[in-house]
N, CA, C and O of each residue as an XYZ file, in Angstrom:
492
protein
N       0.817     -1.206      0.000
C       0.000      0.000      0.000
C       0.854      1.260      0.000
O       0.450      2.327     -0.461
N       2.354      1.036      0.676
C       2.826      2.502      0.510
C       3.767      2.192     -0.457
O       4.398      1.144     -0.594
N       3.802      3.420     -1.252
C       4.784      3.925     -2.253
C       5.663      4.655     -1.414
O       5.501      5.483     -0.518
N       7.134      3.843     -2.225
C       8.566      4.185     -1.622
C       9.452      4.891     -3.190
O       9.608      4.174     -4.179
N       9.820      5.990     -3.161
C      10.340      6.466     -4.149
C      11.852      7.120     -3.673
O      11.770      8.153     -3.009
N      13.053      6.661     -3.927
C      14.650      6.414     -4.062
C      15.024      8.163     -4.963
O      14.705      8.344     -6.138
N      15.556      8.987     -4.310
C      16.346     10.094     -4.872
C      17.586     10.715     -4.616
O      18.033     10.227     -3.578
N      18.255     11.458     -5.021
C      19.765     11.461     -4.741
C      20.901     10.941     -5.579
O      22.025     11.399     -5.371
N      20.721     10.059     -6.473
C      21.474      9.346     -7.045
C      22.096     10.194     -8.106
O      21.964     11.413     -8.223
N      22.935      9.224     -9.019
C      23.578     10.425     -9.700
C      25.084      9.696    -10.469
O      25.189      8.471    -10.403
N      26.008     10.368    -11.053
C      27.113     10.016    -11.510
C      28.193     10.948    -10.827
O      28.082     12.171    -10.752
N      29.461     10.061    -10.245
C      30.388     10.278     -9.397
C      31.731     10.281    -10.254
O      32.106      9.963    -11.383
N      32.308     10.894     -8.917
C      34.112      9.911     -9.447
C      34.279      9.300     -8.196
O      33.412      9.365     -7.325
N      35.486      8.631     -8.038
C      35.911      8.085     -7.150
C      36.111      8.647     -6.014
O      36.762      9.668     -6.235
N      35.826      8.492     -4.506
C      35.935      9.589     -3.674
C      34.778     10.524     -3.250
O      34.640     10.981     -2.115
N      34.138     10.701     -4.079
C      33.356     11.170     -4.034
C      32.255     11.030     -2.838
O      32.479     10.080     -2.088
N      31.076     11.832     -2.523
C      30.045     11.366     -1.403
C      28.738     11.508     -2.200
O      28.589     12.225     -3.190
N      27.445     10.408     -1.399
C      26.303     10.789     -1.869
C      25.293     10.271     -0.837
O      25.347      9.313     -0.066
N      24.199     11.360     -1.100
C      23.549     10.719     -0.003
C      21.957     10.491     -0.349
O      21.159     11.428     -0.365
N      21.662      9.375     -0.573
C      20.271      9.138     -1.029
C      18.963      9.229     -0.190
O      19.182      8.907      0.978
N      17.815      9.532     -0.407
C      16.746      9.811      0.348
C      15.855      9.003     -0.253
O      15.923      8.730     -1.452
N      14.779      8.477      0.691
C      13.955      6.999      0.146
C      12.446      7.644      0.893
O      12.144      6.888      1.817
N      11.674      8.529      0.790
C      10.446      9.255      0.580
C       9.115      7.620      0.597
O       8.872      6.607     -0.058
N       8.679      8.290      1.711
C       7.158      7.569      1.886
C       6.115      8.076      2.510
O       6.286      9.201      2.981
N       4.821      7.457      2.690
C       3.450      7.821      3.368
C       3.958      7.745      5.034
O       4.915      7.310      5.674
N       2.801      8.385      5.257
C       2.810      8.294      7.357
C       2.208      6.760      7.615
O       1.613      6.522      8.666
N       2.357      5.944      6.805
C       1.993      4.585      7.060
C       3.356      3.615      7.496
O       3.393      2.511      8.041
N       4.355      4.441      7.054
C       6.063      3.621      7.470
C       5.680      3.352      8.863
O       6.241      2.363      9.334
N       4.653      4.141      9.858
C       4.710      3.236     11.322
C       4.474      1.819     11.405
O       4.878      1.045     12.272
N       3.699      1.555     10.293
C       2.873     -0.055     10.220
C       4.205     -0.868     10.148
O       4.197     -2.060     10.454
N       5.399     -0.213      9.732
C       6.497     -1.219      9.160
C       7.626     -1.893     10.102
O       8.305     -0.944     10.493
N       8.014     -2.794     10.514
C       9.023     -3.348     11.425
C      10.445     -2.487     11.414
O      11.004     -1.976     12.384
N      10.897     -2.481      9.888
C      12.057     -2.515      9.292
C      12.203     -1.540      8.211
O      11.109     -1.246      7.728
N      13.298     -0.882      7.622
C      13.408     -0.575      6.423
C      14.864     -0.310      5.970
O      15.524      0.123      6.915
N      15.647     -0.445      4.708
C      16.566     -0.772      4.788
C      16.733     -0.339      3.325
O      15.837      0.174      2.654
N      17.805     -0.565      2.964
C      18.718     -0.450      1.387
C      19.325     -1.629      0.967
O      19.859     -2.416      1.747
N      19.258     -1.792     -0.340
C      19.473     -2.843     -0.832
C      20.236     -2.484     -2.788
O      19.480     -1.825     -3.502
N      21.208     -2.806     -3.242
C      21.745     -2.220     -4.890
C      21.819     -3.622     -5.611
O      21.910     -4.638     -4.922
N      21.782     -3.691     -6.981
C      22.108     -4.634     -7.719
C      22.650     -3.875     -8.920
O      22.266     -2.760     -9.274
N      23.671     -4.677     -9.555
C      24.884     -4.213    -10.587
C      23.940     -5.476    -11.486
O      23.074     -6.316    -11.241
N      24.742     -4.977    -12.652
C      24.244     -5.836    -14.065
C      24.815     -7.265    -13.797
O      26.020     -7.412    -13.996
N      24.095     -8.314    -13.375
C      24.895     -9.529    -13.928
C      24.615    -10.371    -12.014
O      24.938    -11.488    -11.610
N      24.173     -9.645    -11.558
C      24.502     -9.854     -9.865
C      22.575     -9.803     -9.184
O      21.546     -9.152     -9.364
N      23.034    -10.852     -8.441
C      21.817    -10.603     -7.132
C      22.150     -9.415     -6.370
O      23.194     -8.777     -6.235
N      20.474     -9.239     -5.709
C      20.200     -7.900     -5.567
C      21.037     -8.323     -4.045
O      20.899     -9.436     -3.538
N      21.888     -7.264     -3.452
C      22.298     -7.057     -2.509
C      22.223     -6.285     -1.276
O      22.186     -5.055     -1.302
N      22.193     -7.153      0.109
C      21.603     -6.247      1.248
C      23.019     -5.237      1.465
O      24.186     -5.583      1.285
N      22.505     -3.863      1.915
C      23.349     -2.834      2.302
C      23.847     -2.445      3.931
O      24.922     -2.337      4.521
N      22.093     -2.278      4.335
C      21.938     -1.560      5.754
C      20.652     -1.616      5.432
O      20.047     -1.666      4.361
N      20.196     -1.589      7.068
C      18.846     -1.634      7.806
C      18.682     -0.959      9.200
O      19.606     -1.062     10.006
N      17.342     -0.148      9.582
C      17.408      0.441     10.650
C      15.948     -0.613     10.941
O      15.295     -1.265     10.126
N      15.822     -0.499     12.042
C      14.539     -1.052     13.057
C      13.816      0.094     13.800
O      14.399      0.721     14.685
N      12.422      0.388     13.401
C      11.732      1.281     13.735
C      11.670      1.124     14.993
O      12.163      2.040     15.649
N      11.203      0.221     15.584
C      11.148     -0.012     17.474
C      12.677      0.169     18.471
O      13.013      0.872     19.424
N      13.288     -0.842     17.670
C      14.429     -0.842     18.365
C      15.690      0.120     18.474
O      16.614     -0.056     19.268
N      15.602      1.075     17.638
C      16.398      1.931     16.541
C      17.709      1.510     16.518
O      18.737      2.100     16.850
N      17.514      0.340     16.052
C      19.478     -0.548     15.880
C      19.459     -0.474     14.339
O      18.571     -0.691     13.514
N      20.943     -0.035     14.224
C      20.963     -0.771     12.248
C      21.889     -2.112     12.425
O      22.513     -2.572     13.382
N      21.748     -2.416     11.442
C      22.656     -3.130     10.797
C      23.445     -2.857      9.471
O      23.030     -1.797      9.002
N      24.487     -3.444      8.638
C      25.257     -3.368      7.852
C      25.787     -4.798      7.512
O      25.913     -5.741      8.293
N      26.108     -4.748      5.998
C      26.865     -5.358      5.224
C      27.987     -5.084      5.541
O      28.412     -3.945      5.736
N      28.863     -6.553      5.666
C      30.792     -6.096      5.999
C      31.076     -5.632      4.975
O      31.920     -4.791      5.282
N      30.926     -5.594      3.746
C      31.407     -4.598      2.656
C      31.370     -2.918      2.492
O      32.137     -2.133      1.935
N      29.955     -2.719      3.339
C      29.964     -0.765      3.485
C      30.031     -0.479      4.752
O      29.664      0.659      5.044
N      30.544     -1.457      5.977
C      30.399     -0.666      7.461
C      31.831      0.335      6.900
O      32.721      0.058      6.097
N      31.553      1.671      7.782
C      32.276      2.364      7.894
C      32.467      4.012      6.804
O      33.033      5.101      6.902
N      31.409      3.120      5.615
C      31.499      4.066      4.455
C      30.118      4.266      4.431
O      29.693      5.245      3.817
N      29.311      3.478      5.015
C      27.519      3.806      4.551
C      27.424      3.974      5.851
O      28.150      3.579      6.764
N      26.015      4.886      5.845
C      25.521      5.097      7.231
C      23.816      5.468      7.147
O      23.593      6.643      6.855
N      22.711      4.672      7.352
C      21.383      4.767      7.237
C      21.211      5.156      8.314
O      21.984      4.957      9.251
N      20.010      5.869      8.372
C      19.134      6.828      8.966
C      17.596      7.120      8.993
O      17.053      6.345      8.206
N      16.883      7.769      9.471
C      15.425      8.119      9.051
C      15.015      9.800      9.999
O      15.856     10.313     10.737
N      14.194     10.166      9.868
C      13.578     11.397     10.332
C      12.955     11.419     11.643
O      12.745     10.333     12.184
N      12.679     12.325     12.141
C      11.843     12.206     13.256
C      10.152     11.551     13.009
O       9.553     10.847     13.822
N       9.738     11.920     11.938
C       8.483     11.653     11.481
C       8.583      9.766     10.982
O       7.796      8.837     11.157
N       9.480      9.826     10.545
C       9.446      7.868     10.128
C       8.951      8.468      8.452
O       9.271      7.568      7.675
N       8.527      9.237      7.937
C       8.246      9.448      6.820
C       9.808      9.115      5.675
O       9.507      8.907      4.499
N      10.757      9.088      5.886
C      11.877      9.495      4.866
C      12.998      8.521      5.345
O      13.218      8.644      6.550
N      13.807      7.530      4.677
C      15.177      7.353      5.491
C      16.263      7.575      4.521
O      15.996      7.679      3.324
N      17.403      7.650      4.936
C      18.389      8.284      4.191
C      19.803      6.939      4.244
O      19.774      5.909      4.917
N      20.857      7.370      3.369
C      21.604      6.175      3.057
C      23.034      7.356      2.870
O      23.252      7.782      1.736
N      23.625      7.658      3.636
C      25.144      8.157      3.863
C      25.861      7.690      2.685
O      26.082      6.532      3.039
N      26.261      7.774      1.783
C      27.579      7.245      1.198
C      28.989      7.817      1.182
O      28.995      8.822      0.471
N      30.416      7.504      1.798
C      31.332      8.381      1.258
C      32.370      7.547      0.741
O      32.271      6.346      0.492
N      33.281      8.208      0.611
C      34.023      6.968     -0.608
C      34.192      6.150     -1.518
O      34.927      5.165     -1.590
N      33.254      6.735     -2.440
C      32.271      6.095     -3.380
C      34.003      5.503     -4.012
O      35.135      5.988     -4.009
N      33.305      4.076     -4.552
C      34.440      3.640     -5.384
C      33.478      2.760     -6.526
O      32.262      2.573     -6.574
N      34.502      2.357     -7.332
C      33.566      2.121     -9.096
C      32.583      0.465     -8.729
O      31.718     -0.115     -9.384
N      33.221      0.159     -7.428
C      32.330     -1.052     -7.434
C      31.057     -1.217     -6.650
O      30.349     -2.177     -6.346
N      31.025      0.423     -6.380
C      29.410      0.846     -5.663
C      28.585      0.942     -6.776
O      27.368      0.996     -6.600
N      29.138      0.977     -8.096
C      28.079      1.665     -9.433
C      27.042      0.181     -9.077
O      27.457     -0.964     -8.899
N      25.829      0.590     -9.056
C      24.625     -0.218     -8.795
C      23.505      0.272     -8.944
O      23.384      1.194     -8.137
N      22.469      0.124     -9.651
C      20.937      0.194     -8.743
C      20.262      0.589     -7.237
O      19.572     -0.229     -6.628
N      20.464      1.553     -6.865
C      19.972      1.319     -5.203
C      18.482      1.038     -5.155
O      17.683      1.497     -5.972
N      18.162      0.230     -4.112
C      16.963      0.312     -3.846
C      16.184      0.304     -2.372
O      16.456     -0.543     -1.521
N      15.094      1.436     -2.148
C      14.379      1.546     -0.884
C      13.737      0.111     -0.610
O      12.714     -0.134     -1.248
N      14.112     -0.654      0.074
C      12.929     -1.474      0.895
C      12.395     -1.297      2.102
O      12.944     -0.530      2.893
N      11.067     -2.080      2.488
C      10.413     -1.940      3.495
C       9.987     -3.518      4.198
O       9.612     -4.453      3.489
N      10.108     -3.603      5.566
C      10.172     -5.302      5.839
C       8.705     -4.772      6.694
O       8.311     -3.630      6.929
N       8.048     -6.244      7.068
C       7.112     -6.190      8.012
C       7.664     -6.988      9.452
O       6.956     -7.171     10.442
N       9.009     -7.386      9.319
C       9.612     -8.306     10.112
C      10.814     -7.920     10.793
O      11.412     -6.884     10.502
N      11.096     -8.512     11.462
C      12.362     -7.941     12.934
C      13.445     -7.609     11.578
O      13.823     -6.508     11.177
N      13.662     -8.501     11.235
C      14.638     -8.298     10.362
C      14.720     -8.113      8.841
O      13.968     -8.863      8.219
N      15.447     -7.303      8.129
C      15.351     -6.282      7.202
C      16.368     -6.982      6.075
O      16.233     -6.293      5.064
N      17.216     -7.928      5.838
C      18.304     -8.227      5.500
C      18.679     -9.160      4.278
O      19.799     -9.599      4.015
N      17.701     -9.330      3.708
C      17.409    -10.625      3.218
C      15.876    -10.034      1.721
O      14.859     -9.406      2.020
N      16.208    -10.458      0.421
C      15.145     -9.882     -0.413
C      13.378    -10.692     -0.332
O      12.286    -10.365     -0.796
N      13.928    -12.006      0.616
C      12.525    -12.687      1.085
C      11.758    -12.154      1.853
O      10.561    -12.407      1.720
N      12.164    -11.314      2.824
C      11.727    -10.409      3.774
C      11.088     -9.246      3.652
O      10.338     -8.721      4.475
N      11.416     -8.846      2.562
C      10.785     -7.384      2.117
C       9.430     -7.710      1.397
O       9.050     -8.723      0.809
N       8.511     -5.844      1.782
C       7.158     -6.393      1.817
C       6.686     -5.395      0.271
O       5.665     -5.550     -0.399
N       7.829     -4.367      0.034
C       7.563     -3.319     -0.570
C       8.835     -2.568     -1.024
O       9.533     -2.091     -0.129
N       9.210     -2.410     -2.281
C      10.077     -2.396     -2.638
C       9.771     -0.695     -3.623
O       8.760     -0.451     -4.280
N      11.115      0.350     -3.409
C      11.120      1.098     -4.120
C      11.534      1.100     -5.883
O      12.223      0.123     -6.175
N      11.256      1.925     -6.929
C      11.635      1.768     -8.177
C      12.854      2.093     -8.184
O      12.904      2.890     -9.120
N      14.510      1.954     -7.501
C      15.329      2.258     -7.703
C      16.259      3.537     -7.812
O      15.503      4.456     -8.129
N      17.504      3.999     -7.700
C      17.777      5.105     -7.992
C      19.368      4.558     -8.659
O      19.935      3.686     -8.000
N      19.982      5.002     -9.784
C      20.734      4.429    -10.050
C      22.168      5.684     -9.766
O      22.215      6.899     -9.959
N      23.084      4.805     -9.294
C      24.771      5.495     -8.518
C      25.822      4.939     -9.680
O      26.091      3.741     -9.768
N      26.236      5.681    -10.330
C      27.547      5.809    -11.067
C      28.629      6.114    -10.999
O      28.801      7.302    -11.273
N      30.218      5.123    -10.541
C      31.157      5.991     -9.830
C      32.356      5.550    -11.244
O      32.789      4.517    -11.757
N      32.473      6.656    -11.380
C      33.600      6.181    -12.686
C      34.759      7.358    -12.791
O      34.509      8.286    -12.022
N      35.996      7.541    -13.582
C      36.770      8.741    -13.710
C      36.943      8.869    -15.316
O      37.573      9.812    -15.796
């Protein structure tokens, strides 16, 4: 029922920072979880980071701790996705998901999926 729409994205160089915003209804309270997820040409879609609406814990992929950092608003309406250090093997698809379940981590889990925003890191 809610529409999740992915913005921010864009074409980089290396080094570079970006920070994506993932826009929804005042219905994100109904949701457990919500999280980020990218897929590159040729590849399964991949978990990033996840925050927990109740608990307010994230989690992370060992591949972006340290360089990604998710977030959300005071309202629960919006969450956001830190990037810095963009390097050419971030170029992917991002995508907003939404879980109904403790855990966010996994593409079986998700209940609602955004149309993508696509990240380009090249020189």
């Amino acid at each position: 029922q809610v529409q999740l729409e992915e913005s921010g994205g864009g074409s980089v160089q290396p080094g570079d920072s970006l920070k994506l915003s993932c826009a929804a209804s005042e219905r994100t309270h109904t949701y457990s979880s919500m999280a980020w997820f990218r897929q590159a040409p040729g590849k399964e879609r991949e978990f990033l980071a996840a925050i927990n609406y109740r608990e307010t814990s994230t989690d992370y992929a060992d591949s972006v701790k340290g360089r990604f950092t998710i977030s959300r608003d005071g309202a629960e309406n919006t969450v956001y996705l830190q990037m810095i250090n963009l390097k050419p093997e971030d170029t992917a698809i991002y995508f907003c998901a939404a879980c109904t379940t403790r855990y966010c981590n996994a593409p079986k889990y998700v209940r609602d999926w955004g149309q993508g925003a696509q990240v380009t890191v090249s020189s």
